[in-house]
C-alpha positions as a printed NumPy array, in Angstrom:
array([[-10.267,  -2.398, -20.519],
       [ -7.501,   0.074, -21.257],
       [ -6.227,   0.783, -17.748],
       [ -4.075,   3.767, -16.823],
       [ -1.832,   2.811, -13.885],
       [  0.216,   5.237, -11.796],
       [  3.12 ,   3.74 ,  -9.911],
       [  3.184,   1.127, -12.656],
       [  6.831,   0.127, -12.175],
       [  6.797,   0.229,  -8.368],
       [  6.883,  -2.602,  -5.855],
       [  3.095,  -2.97 ,  -5.942],
       [  2.449,  -1.472,  -9.376],
       [  4.676,  -3.945, -11.236],
       [  2.65 ,  -7.029, -10.267],
       [ -0.581,  -5.078, -10.842],
       [  0.502,  -4.458, -14.445],
       [  1.304,  -8.151, -14.96 ],
       [ -1.964,  -9.217, -13.33 ],
       [ -4.017,  -6.892, -15.542],
       [ -2.299,  -7.966, -18.74 ],
       [ -2.629, -11.613, -17.763],
       [ -6.376, -11.102, -17.37 ],
       [ -6.69 ,  -9.612, -20.868],
       [ -6.613,  -5.892, -20.063],
       [ -4.406,  -3.361, -21.815],
       [ -2.179,  -1.268, -19.543],
       [ -1.023,   2.302, -20.002],
       [  1.709,   2.803, -17.41 ],
       [  2.919,   6.155, -16.117],
       [  6.701,   6.356, -16.554],
       [  8.987,   9.092, -15.317],
       [ 12.302,   7.662, -16.548],
       [ 13.728,   5.687, -19.454],
       [ 14.33 ,   2.698, -17.185],
       [ 10.669,   2.728, -16.103],
       [  9.569,   2.973, -19.731],
       [ 11.775,   0.014, -20.644],
       [ 10.328,  -2.043, -17.773],
       [  6.779,  -1.315, -18.901],
       [  7.521,  -2.251, -22.506],
       [  9.143,  -5.49 , -21.335],
       [  6.   ,  -6.293, -19.328],
       [  3.809,  -5.757, -22.388],
       [  2.353,  -2.385, -21.36 ],
       [  2.137,   0.914, -23.215],
       [  4.22 ,   3.799, -21.914],
       [  2.794,   7.163, -20.907],
       [  5.536,   9.623, -19.987],
       [  4.976,  11.847, -16.966],
       [  4.869,  11.739, -13.184],
       [  2.627,  12.432, -10.199],
       [  3.776,  16.044, -10.   ],
       [  2.798,  16.698, -13.64 ],
       [ -1.001,  17.165, -13.725],
       [ -1.081,  17.416, -17.508],
       [  0.416,  13.945, -17.846],
       [ -2.199,  12.578, -15.431],
       [ -5.027,  14.216, -17.363],
       [ -3.918,  12.845, -20.718],
       [ -3.267,   9.382, -19.281],
       [ -6.722,   9.179, -17.725],
       [ -8.404,  10.631, -20.801],
       [ -7.208,   7.717, -22.929],
       [ -8.243,   4.991, -20.488],
       [-11.357,   3.   , -19.645],
       [-10.336,   2.883, -15.983],
       [ -7.588,   4.087, -13.653],
       [ -5.608,   2.482, -10.839],
       [ -3.74 ,   5.018,  -8.727],
       [ -1.014,   2.964,  -7.078],
       [  1.686,   5.62 ,  -7.19 ],
       [  2.937,   7.581,  -4.2  ],
       [  6.161,   9.506,  -3.594],
       [  7.7  ,   7.76 ,  -0.576],
       [  9.772,  10.687,   0.653],
       [  9.339,  10.961,   4.411],
       [ 11.595,  14.032,   4.501],
       [  8.802,  15.964,   2.789],
       [  5.879,  13.761,   3.752],
       [  3.284,  16.509,   4.126],
       [  4.211,  17.881,   0.71 ],
       [  3.991,  14.522,  -1.087],
       [  0.641,  13.83 ,   0.578],
       [ -0.587,  17.047,  -1.012],
       [  0.809,  15.868,  -4.354],
       [ -1.232,  12.688,  -3.901],
       [ -4.427,  14.632,  -3.154],
       [ -3.973,  16.847,  -6.197],
       [ -3.267,  13.809,  -8.401],
       [ -6.512,  12.158,  -7.265],
       [ -8.524,  15.309,  -7.906],
       [ -6.874,  15.792, -11.307],
       [ -7.661,  12.266, -12.487],
       [-11.153,  12.438, -11.022],
       [-11.963,  15.583, -12.963],
       [-11.194,  13.727, -16.207],
       [-13.416,  10.785, -15.26 ],
       [-16.371,  12.893, -14.117],
       [-19.498,  12.269, -16.175],
       [-18.43 ,   8.789, -17.203],
       [-18.833,   5.348, -15.666],
       [-15.106,   4.61 , -15.762],
       [-13.766,   3.027, -12.538],
       [-11.101,   4.756, -10.471],
       [ -9.223,   2.74 ,  -7.83 ],
       [ -7.416,   4.744,  -5.148],
       [ -4.841,   3.424,  -2.683],
       [ -5.056,   3.96 ,   1.081],
       [ -4.094,   1.967,   4.182],
       [ -5.705,  -0.031,   6.971],
       [ -3.373,   1.101,   9.763],
       [ -5.194,   4.237,  10.897],
       [ -8.779,   3.192,  10.204],
       [ -9.461,   1.975,  13.749],
       [ -6.244,   1.815,  15.825],
       [ -6.454,  -0.587,  18.746],
       [ -9.482,  -2.476,  17.442],
       [-10.314,  -4.55 ,  14.381],
       [-10.69 ,  -2.339,  11.319],
       [-13.344,  -3.453,   8.859],
       [-14.141,  -2.241,   5.369],
       [-17.342,  -0.517,   6.481],
       [-15.563,   1.744,   8.992],
       [-15.016,   5.243,   7.639],
       [-13.193,   7.517,  10.1  ],
       [-15.044,  10.746,  10.788],
       [-13.618,  13.781,   8.986],
       [-11.017,  15.601,  11.028],
       [-10.297,  12.707,  13.397],
       [ -6.932,  11.843,  11.856],
       [ -3.823,  13.982,  12.161],
       [ -2.234,  12.012,   9.314],
       [ -1.529,  14.297,   6.329],
       [ -2.341,  11.693,   3.68 ],
       [ -5.92 ,  12.334,   2.56 ],
       [ -6.377,   9.794,  -0.233],
       [ -9.707,   8.47 ,   1.019],
       [-11.144,  11.892,   1.73 ],
       [-10.181,  13.021,  -1.775],
       [-11.809,   9.902,  -3.192],
       [-14.997,  10.388,  -1.188],
       [-15.274,  13.925,  -2.516],
       [-15.19 ,  12.5  ,  -6.037],
       [-17.921,   9.984,  -5.188],
       [-20.255,  12.902,  -4.372],
       [-19.704,  14.051,  -7.958],
       [-20.874,  10.709,  -9.312],
       [-17.423,   9.303, -10.033],
       [-17.021,   5.538,  -9.682],
       [-14.305,   5.526,  -7.02 ],
       [-13.34 ,   2.499,  -4.953],
       [-10.544,   2.377,  -2.401],
       [ -8.021,  -0.377,  -1.746],
       [ -6.642,  -0.144,   1.777],
       [ -3.303,  -1.899,   1.997],
       [ -1.744,  -3.523,   5.05 ],
       [  1.256,  -1.878,   6.766],
       [  3.341,  -4.738,   5.404],
       [  2.983,  -5.48 ,   1.713],
       [  5.739,  -8.04 ,   1.418],
       [  7.595, -10.118,  -1.141],
       [ 10.751,  -9.986,  -3.238],
       [ 12.014,  -6.418,  -3.572],
       [ 10.231,  -5.114,  -0.46 ],
       [ 11.575,  -1.709,   0.573],
       [  8.857,  -0.823,   3.064],
       [  8.382,  -1.087,   6.806],
       [  9.938,  -4.524,   7.403],
       [ 13.243,  -3.623,   5.696],
       [ 13.251,  -0.405,   7.746],
       [ 12.931,  -2.471,  10.924],
       [ 15.744,  -4.743,   9.762],
       [ 18.003,  -1.753,   9.084],
       [ 17.288,  -0.302,  12.537],
       [ 18.068,  -3.656,  14.169],
       [ 21.339,  -3.923,  12.253],
       [ 22.342,  -0.417,  13.269],
       [ 21.428,  -0.833,  16.951],
       [ 22.623,  -4.415,  17.366],
       [ 19.303,  -5.555,  18.853],
       [ 15.85 ,  -6.315,  17.482],
       [ 13.343,  -4.489,  19.641],
       [  9.653,  -4.328,  20.373],
       [  7.645,  -1.984,  22.568],
       [  6.519,  -3.259,  25.983],
       [  5.204,  -6.795,  25.642],
       [  5.188,  -6.551,  21.856],
       [  1.493,  -7.379,  21.651],
       [  0.585,  -4.637,  19.184],
       [ -0.543,  -6.087,  15.873],
       [  0.2  ,  -5.428,  12.231],
       [ -1.545,  -6.826,   9.165],
       [  0.17 ,  -8.134,   6.044],
       [ -0.444,  -9.131,   2.441],
       [  1.851, -10.506,  -0.245],
       [  2.38 ,  -8.143,  -3.179],
       [  1.101, -10.752,  -5.674],
       [ -2.127, -11.221,  -3.711],
       [ -2.483,  -7.436,  -3.543],
       [ -2.163,  -7.256,  -7.332],
       [ -5.068,  -9.657,  -7.752],
       [ -7.103,  -7.533,  -5.361],
       [ -6.537,  -4.393,  -7.427],
       [ -7.707,  -6.174, -10.57 ],
       [-10.828,  -7.486,  -8.869],
       [-11.544,  -4.062,  -7.397],
       [-11.242,  -2.495, -10.854],
       [-13.537,  -5.056, -12.448],
       [-16.136,  -4.756,  -9.685],
       [-15.821,  -1.113,  -8.674],
       [-18.805,   0.433,  -6.952],
       [-18.782,   4.079,  -5.808],
       [-17.524,   4.524,  -2.276],
       [-16.619,   0.9  ,  -1.575],
       [-13.559,   0.013,   0.496],
       [-11.537,  -3.152,   0.036],
       [ -8.913,  -4.429,   2.465],
       [ -5.629,  -5.853,   1.256],
       [ -5.34 ,  -8.034,   4.343],
       [ -4.203, -11.658,   4.222],
       [ -3.184, -11.799,   7.915],
       [ -5.388,  -9.906,  10.355],
       [ -3.051,  -9.439,  13.299],
       [  0.631, -10.395,  13.484],
       [  2.245,  -9.632,  16.84 ],
       [  5.011,  -7.083,  16.486],
       [  7.084,  -9.201,  18.875],
       [  6.914, -12.093,  16.4  ],
       [  8.267,  -9.866,  13.622],
       [ 11.081,  -8.704,  15.928],
       [ 11.934, -12.3  ,  16.814],
       [ 12.335, -13.317,  13.167],
       [ 14.598, -10.317,  12.623],
       [ 16.672, -11.228,  15.677],
       [ 16.972, -14.842,  14.572],
       [ 18.012, -13.983,  11.027],
       [ 20.537, -11.343,  12.126],
       [ 21.72 , -13.423,  15.096],
       [ 21.214, -10.534,  17.517],
       [ 19.312, -10.246,  20.824],
       [ 15.571,  -9.599,  20.825],
       [ 14.651,  -7.136,  23.56 ],
       [ 11.688,  -5.249,  25.001],
       [ 11.912,  -1.476,  25.201],
       [  9.997,   0.901,  27.417],
       [  8.196,   3.795,  25.734],
       [ 11.133,   6.131,  26.342],
       [ 13.696,   3.544,  25.251],
       [ 11.684,   2.65 ,  22.164],
       [ 11.538,   6.272,  21.039],
       [ 15.326,   6.435,  21.16 ],
       [ 15.711,   3.049,  19.466],
       [ 13.258,   3.509,  16.599],
       [ 13.571,   7.266,  16.093],
       [ 10.915,   8.642,  13.749],
       [  9.747,   5.063,  13.072],
       [  8.339,   4.772,  16.611],
       [  4.971,   6.012,  15.302],
       [  4.741,   2.885,  13.147],
       [  6.506,   0.435,  15.47 ],
       [  3.968,   1.146,  18.209],
       [  0.869,   0.863,  16.022],
       [ -1.765,  -1.643,  17.06 ],
       [ -3.768,  -1.942,  13.874],
       [ -5.471,  -5.301,  13.316],
       [ -7.8  ,  -5.358,  10.325],
       [-10.193,  -7.764,   8.675],
       [-10.426,  -8.636,   5.005],
       [-13.566, -10.74 ,   5.384],
       [-15.921,  -8.433,   3.482],
       [-13.373,  -8.046,   0.7  ],
       [-12.876, -11.789,   0.326],
       [-16.586, -12.457,   0.224],
       [-17.575,  -9.607,  -2.084],
       [-14.752, -10.068,  -4.606],
       [-14.105, -13.81 ,  -4.215],
       [-10.516, -12.87 ,  -3.355],
       [ -8.41 , -15.658,  -1.886],
       [ -4.862, -14.697,  -0.844],
       [ -2.654, -17.71 ,  -1.474],
       [  0.959, -16.601,  -1.305],
       [  3.54 , -16.824,   1.484],
       [  2.696, -15.316,   4.864],
       [  4.882, -12.536,   6.234],
       [  7.007, -14.342,   8.827],
       [  7.688, -17.249,   6.49 ],
       [  8.415, -14.865,   3.624],
       [ 10.945, -12.998,   5.768],
       [ 12.84 , -16.262,   6.273],
       [ 12.724, -17.347,   2.623],
       [ 13.113, -14.108,   0.664],
       [ 16.182, -11.867,   0.437],
       [ 15.239,  -9.608,   3.334],
       [ 18.566, -10.115,   5.082],
       [ 21.017, -10.275,   2.178],
       [ 21.576,  -6.559,   1.688]])
């Protein structure tokens, strides 16, 4: 297939591009800058100039493709509500181009808020209006499914890890460096899930090749890592104390990140593994944190 990929030079998008090309697909990557264009050409992909805030570039990119993977997102927490709206509009824009065809459209979401406090499975779809989170990727995708568009959703773990990670784990490391302690909330028994970026890339390819309208796939290699265990690796690597914080203390310690640090969000990838024959095989999170350059910056 000719596959249009947004976020094609990002932390997750880069291995997706390589995985697709390695499997014989042609990739058309969205590029906002010259450096992104150069990276795509070096990977063997075609360059499509534009960005997520340019609907015309999204329309033309999708129009020339046999399928679309939307892996791009503007990670600007200072204007989070605004960039979530950009994401919704991007999904609707691409969907409008694909309407009336059988071309697959893979949308990115997350597992963290599917069923907080209990095991999230692929068949759980939160009721409309139950989430206060401004990112509405799944809802936008579901609306396209009602129009007959072949949308599937990949829900990623809170930690997608590997070389070049700039997500939640590096944020925790930076907070620990700044505060001089690595902290967890209460007993630290809240759970996160994780997946290596290279395993996630394989999942996106399989989802594209086997897309069925309305299906959810979970990018989950580890179903429930204790937050305390993550904090302990950080403390060990930085050679700083690992401490428990009360709710009030944790809010002061983590700042705006407390909403993520306190999440208890275990999730299963069993249905995904069985339906797609997906077998995550790369390093697990805690081991990866000790072997990759998480602590060298």
